[in-house]
Coordinates of C-alpha atoms and ligand atoms in Angstrom, one line a residue:
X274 CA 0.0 0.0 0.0
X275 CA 2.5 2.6 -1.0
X276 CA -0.1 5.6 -0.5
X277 CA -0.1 5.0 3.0
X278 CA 3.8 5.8 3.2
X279 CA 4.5 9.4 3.4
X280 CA 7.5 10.4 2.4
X281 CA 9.1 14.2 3.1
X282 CA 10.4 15.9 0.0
X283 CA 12.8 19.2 0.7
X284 CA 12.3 22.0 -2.1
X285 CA 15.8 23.8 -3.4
X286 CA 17.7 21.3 -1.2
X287 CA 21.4 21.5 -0.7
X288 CA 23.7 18.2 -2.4
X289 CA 26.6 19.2 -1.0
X290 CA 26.5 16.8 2.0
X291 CA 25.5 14.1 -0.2
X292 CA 28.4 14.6 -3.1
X293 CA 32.0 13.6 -1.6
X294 CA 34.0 15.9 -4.2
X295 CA 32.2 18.5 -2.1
X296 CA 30.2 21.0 -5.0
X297 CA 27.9 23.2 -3.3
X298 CA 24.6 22.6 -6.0
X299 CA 21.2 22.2 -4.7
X300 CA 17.8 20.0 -6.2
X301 CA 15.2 21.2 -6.8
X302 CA 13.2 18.3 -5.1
X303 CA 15.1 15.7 -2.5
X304 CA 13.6 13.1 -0.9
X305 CA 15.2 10.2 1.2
X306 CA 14.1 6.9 0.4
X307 CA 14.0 3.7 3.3
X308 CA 12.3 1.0 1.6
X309 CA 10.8 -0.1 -1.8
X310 CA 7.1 0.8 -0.9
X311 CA 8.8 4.6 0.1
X312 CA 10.1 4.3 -2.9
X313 CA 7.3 3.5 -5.0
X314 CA 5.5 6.1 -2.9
X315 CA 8.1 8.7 -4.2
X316 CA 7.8 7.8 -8.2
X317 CA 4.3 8.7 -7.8
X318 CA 4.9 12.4 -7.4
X319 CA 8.1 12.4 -9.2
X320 CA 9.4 15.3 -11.4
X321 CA 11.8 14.7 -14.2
X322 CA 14.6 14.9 -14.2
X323 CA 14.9 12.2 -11.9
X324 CA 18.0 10.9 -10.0
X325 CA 18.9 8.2 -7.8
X326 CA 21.5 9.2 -5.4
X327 CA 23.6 7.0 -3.4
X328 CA 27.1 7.7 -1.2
X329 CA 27.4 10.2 -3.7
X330 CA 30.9 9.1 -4.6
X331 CA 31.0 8.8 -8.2
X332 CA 29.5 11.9 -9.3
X333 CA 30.0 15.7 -9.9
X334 CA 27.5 18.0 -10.1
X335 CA 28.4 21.1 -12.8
X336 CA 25.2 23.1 -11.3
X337 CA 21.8 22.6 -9.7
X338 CA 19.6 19.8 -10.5
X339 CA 17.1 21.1 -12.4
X340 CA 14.6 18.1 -11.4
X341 CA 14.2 15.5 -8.1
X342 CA 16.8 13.6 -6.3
X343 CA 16.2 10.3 -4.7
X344 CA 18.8 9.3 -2.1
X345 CA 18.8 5.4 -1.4
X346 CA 19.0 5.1 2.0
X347 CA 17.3 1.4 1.8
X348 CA 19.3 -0.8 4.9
X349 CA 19.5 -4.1 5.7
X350 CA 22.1 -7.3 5.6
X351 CA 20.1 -10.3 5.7
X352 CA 22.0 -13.9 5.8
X353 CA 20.0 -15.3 2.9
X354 CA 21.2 -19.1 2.1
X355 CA 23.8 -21.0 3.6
X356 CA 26.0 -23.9 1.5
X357 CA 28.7 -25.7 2.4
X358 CA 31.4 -22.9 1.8
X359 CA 29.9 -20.4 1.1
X360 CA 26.7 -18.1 2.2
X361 CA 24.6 -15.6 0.1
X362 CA 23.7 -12.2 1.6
X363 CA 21.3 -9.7 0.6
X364 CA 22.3 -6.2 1.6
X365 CA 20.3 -2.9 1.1
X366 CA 20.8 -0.6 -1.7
X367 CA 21.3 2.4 0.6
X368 CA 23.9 0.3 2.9
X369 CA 27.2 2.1 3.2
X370 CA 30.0 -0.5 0.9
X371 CA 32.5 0.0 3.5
X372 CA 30.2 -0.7 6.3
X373 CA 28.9 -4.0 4.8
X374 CA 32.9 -5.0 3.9
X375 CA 33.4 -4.4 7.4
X376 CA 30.3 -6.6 9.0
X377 CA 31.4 -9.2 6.4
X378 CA 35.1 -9.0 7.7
X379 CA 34.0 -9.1 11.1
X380 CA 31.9 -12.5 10.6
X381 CA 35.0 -14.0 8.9
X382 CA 32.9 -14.5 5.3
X383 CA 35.3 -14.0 2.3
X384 CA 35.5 -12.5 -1.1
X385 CA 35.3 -8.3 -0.7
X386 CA 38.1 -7.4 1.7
X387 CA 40.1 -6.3 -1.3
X388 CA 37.2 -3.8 -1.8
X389 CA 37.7 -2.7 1.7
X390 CA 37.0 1.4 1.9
X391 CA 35.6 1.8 -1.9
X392 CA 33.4 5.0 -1.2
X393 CA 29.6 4.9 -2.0
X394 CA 26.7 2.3 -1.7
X395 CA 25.7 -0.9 -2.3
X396 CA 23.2 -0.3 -4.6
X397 CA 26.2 2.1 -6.7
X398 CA 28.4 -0.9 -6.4
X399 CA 27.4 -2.9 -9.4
X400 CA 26.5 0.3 -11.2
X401 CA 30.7 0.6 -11.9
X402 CA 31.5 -2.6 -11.2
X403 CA 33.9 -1.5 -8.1
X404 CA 37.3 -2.7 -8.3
X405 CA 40.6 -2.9 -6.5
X406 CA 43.4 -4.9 -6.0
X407 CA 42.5 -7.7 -8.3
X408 CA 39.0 -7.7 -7.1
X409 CA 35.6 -6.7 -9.0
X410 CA 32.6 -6.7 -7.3
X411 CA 31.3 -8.8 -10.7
X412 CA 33.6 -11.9 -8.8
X413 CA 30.9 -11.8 -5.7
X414 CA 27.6 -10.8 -7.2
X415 CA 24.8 -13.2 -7.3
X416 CA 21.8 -10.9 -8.3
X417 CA 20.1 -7.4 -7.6
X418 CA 16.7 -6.3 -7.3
X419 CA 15.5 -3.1 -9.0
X420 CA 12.6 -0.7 -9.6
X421 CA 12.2 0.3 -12.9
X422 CA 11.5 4.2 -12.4
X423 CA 8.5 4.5 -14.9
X424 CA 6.8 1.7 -13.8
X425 CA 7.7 0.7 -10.4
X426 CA 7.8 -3.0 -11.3
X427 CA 10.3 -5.3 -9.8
X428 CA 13.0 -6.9 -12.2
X429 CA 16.0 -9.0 -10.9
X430 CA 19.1 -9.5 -12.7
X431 CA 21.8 -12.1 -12.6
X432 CA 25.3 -12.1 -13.7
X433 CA 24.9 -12.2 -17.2
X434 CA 21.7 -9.6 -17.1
X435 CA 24.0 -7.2 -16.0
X436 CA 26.6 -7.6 -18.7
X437 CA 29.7 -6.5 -16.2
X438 CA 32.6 -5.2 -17.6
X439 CA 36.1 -3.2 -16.4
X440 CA 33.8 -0.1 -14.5
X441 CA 31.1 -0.8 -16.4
X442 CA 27.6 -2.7 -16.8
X443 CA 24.2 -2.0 -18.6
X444 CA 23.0 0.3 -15.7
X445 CA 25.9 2.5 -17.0
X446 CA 25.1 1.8 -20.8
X447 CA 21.6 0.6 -22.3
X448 CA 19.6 0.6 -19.4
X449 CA 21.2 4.4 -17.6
X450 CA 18.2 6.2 -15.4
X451 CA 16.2 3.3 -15.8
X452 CA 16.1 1.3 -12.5
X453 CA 17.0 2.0 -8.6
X454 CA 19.2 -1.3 -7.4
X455 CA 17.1 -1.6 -3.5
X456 CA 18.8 -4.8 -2.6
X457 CA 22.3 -6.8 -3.8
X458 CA 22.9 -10.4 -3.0
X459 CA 26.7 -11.4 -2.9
X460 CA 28.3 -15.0 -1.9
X461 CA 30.8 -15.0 0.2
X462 CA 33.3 -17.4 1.2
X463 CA 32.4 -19.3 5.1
X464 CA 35.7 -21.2 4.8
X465 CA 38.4 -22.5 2.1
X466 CA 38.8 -18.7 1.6
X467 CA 40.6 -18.2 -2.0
X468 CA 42.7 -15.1 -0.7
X469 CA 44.0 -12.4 -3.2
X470 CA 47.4 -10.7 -2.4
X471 CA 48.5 -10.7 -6.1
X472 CA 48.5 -6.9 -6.6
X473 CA 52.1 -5.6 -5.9
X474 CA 51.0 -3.2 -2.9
X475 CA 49.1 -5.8 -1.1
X476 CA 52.6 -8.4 -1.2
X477 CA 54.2 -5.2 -0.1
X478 CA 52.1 -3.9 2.8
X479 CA 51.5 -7.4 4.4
X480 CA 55.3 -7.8 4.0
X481 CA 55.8 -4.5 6.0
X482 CA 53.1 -5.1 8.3
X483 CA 54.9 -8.6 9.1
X484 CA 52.1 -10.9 8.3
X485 CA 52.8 -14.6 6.2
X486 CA 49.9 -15.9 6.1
X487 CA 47.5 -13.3 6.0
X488 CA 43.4 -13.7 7.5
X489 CA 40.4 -11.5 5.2
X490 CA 41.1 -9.1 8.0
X491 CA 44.9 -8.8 7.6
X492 CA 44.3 -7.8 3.7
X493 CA 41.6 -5.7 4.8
X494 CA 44.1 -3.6 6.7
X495 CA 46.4 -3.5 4.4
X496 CA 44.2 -2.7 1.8
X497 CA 42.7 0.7 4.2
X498 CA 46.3 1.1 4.8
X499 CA 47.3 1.4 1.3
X500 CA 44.3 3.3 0.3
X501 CA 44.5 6.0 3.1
X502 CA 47.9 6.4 2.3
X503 CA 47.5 7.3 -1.5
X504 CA 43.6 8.6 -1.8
X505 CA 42.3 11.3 -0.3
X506 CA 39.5 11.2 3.0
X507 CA 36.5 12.5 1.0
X508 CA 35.6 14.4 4.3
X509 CA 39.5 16.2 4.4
X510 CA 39.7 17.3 0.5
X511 CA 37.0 16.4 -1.7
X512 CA 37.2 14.0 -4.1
X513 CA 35.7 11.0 -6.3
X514 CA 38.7 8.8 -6.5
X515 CA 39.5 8.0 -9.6
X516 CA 37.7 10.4 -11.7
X517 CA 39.1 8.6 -15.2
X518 CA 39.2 5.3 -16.1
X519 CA 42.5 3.5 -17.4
X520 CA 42.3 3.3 -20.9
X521 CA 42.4 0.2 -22.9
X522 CA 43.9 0.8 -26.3
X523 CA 45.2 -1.6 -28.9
X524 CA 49.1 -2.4 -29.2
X525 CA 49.6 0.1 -31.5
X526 CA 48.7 2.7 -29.3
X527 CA 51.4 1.4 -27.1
X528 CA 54.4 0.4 -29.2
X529 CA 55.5 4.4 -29.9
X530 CA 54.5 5.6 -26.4
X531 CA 57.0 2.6 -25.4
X532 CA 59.7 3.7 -27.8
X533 CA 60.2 7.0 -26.1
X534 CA 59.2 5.8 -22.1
X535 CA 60.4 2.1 -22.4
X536 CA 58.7 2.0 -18.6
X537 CA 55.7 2.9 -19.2
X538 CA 54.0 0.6 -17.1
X539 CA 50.8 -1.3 -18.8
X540 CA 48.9 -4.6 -18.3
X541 CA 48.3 -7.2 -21.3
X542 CA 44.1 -7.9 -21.3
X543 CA 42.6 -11.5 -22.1
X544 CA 41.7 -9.4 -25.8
X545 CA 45.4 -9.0 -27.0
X546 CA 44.8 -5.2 -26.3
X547 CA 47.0 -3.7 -23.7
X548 CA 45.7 -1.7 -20.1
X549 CA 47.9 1.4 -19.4
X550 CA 47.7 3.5 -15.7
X551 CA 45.9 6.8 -16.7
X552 CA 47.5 8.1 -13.6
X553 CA 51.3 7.4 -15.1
X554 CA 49.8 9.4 -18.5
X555 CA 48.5 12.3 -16.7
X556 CA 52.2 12.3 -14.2
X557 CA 54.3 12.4 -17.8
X558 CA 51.8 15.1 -18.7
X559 CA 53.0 17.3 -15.4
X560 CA 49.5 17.2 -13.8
X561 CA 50.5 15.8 -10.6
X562 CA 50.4 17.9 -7.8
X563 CA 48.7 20.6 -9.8
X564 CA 46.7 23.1 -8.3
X565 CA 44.0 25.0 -10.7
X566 CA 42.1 27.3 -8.7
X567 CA 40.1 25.4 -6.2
X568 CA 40.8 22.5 -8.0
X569 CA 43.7 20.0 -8.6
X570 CA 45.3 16.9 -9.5
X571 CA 46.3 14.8 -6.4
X572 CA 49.9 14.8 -5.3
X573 CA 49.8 11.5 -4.5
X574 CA 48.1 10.0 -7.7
X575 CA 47.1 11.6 -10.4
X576 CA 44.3 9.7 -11.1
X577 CA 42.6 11.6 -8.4
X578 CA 41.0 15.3 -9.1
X579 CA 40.4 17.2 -5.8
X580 CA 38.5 20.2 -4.4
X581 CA 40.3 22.2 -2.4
X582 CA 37.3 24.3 -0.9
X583 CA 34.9 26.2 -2.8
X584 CA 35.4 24.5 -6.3
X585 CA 32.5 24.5 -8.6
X586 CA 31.7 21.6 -10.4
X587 CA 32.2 23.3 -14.0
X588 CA 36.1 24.0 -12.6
X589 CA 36.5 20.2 -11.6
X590 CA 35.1 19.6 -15.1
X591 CA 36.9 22.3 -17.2
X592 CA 40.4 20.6 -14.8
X593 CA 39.4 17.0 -16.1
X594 CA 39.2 18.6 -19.4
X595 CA 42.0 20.3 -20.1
X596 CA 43.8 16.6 -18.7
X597 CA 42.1 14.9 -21.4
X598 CA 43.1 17.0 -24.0
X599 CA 47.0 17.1 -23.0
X600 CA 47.0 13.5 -22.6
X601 CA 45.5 13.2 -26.0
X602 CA 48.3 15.5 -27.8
X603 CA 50.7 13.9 -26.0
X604 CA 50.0 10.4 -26.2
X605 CA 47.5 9.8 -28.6
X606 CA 45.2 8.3 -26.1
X607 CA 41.7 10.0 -25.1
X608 CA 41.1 9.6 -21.6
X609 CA 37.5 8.8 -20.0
X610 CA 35.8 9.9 -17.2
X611 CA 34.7 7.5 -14.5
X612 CA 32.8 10.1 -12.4
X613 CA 29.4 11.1 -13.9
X614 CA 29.7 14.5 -15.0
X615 CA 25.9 16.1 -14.3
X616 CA 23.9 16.8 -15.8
X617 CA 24.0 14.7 -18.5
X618 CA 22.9 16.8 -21.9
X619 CA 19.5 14.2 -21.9
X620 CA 18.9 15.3 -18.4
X621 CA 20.2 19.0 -18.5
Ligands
LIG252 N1 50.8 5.7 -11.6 C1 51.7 6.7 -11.8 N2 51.4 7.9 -11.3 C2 50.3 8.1 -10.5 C3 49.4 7.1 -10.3 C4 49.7 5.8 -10.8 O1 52.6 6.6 -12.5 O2 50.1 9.3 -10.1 C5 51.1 4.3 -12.2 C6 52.1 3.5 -11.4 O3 52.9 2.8 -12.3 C7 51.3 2.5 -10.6 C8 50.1 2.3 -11.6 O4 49.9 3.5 -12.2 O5 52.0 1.4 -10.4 C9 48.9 1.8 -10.9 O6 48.5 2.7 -9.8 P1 47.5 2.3 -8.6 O7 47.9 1.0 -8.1 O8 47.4 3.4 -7.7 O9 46.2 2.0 -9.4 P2 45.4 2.8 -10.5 O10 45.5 2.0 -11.8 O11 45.9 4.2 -10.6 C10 43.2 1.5 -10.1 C11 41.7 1.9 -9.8 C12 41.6 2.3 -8.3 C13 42.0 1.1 -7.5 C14 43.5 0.8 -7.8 C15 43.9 -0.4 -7.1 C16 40.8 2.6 -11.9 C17 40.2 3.8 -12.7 N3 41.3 2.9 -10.7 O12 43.9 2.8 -10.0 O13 40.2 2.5 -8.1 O14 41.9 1.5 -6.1 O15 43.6 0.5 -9.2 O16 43.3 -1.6 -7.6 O17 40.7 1.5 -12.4 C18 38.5 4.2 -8.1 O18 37.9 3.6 -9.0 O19 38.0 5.3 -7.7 C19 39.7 3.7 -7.6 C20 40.4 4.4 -6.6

């Protein structure tokens, strides 16, 4: 009976608490949302252009939205079938990652403690496929359930449905704006744990930090360890981590950029095309360290845009732009954003 659910929606209400890079734009219409019938109660009275807001961590905002922001605030972990080695649990779109990495850690279940202190939400998680340190959330998923906005039916989507790929699946391509993810179900390991310390800085940190045969929580640390020390704390300098992805380009792209840097540091894919750090192009380029106005490139990796206080979003974007467009002339190579840059042009 979604009528009977009143739900409080704030007129020319302030984002900037809910964006982690920090911009100070404002909806037009902002509700919180705790449950699918909430939800469903909000769609009714919705006014486009609609958004569905999670941590917040993956997007910048170049001005006001123009239309209504839901925030998914949707909790809940629920212990939903147990096997022999393994359990599935369904956690709330709206759950904070890090929070659910942690309760998982703390239960001694398996499988995301590489993705230990990834910004954002659960229900954002398969959005982008989060990743790090050999991990990708697509290695853990099970299924999702999501409202298609329009309608306010129920779909669920397995593996395949969502067509995951390196920071990307259909809720970023074909089906964008289309659904709100209110609950993902993972499996996680109960036992015969298959532990991933592949990535250099994880042999490195567990090295330092004296540990042979390291637990979930042991990588855990490391992982927070090496994360705090390289990426910015949203709540210090603001920031979306990452903001580009690193590009994927074909041999050839490589071979001349390897001529002149025979170090340039890249990663062969299953596709015979090659993986190189978009933080290493942007460094040559002379971006690190940066400062632009409010705005910069990180000192400590370059990957990572920053707001120094009072940036707009426009400057984060016009920054992110110019990189793009050096790294291009430079290197032949056109960088993509990860962040969503919004509005969108379709939403504007
Ligand atoms: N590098 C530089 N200069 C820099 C940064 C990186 O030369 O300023 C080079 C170095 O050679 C380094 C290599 O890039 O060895 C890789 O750097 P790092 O391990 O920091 O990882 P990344 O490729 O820059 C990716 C993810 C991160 C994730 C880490 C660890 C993307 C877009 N980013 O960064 O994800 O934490 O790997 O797995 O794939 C995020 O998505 O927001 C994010 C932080």
């Amino acid at each position: 009976m979604p009528d009977t659910h009143t739900i409080l929606i704030r007129e020319n209400s302030p984002l900037r608490p809910y964006n982690t890079f920090g911009i100070a734009a404002h909806a037009a219409r902002f509700t919180d949302i705790h449950s699918t019938d909430e939800l469903r109660a909000a769609l009714k009275v919705q006014t486009q252009p609609l958004l569905i807001l999670g941590g917040g961590s993956n997007i910048l905002f170049t001005r006001d939205w123009p239309g209504m922001v839901l925030r998914n605030c949707i909790q809940g972990i629920t212990e939903a079938r147990k096997f022999k080695n393994r359990i599935w649990v369904r956690v709330g779109g709206g759950v904070v990652w890090h929070n659910f990495v942690l309760w998982a850690v703390g239960k001694g279940y398996g499988g995301i403690e590489n993705l230990s202190l990834i910004p954002g939400s659960v229900g954002a998680a398969p959005v982008q496929n989060i990743g790090a340190y050999g991990v990708e959330l697509k290695d853990v998923f099970v299924e999702l359930e999501a409202i298609e906005l329009a309608t306010g039916k129920r779909f669920r989507f397995n593996r395949p449905d969502c067509r995951f790929g390196y920071r990307d699946s259909i809720f970023k391509g074909p089906e964008k704006g289309r659904f709100c993810i209110t609950s993902v179900t993972f499996s996680l390991t109960t036992n015969q744990h298959r532990l991933n310390t592949s990535y250099g800085d994880i042999t490195k940190t567990l090295e330092t930090m004296g540990v042979h045969n390291p637990t979930i929580a042991d990588i855990s640390t490391a992982v927070i360890r090496i994360r705090s020390s390289k990426l910015p704390d949203p709540a210090q300098l603001g920031n979306c981590g990452s903001f580009f992805k690193n590009p994927e380009v074909e041999r050839a792209v490589l071979e001349p950029i390897q001529k002149e840097y025979p170090e340039v540091p890249h990663y062969n894919l299953a596709d015979g095309r090659v993986k190189i750090p978009a933080g290493w192009l942007i460094q040559q380029c002379g971006w690190k360290g940066k400062r632009v106005g409010n705005t910069g490139c990180y000192e400590k990796q370059a990957l990572v845009l920053v707001n120094y206080g009072g940036a707009t979003g426009q400057e984060v974007k016009n920054l992110a732009f110019a990189i793009i467009d050096s790294v291009e002339k430079k290197f032949g190579v056109r960088l993509e954003p990860e962040v969503n840059i919004l509005p969108t042009e379709a939403s504007a």
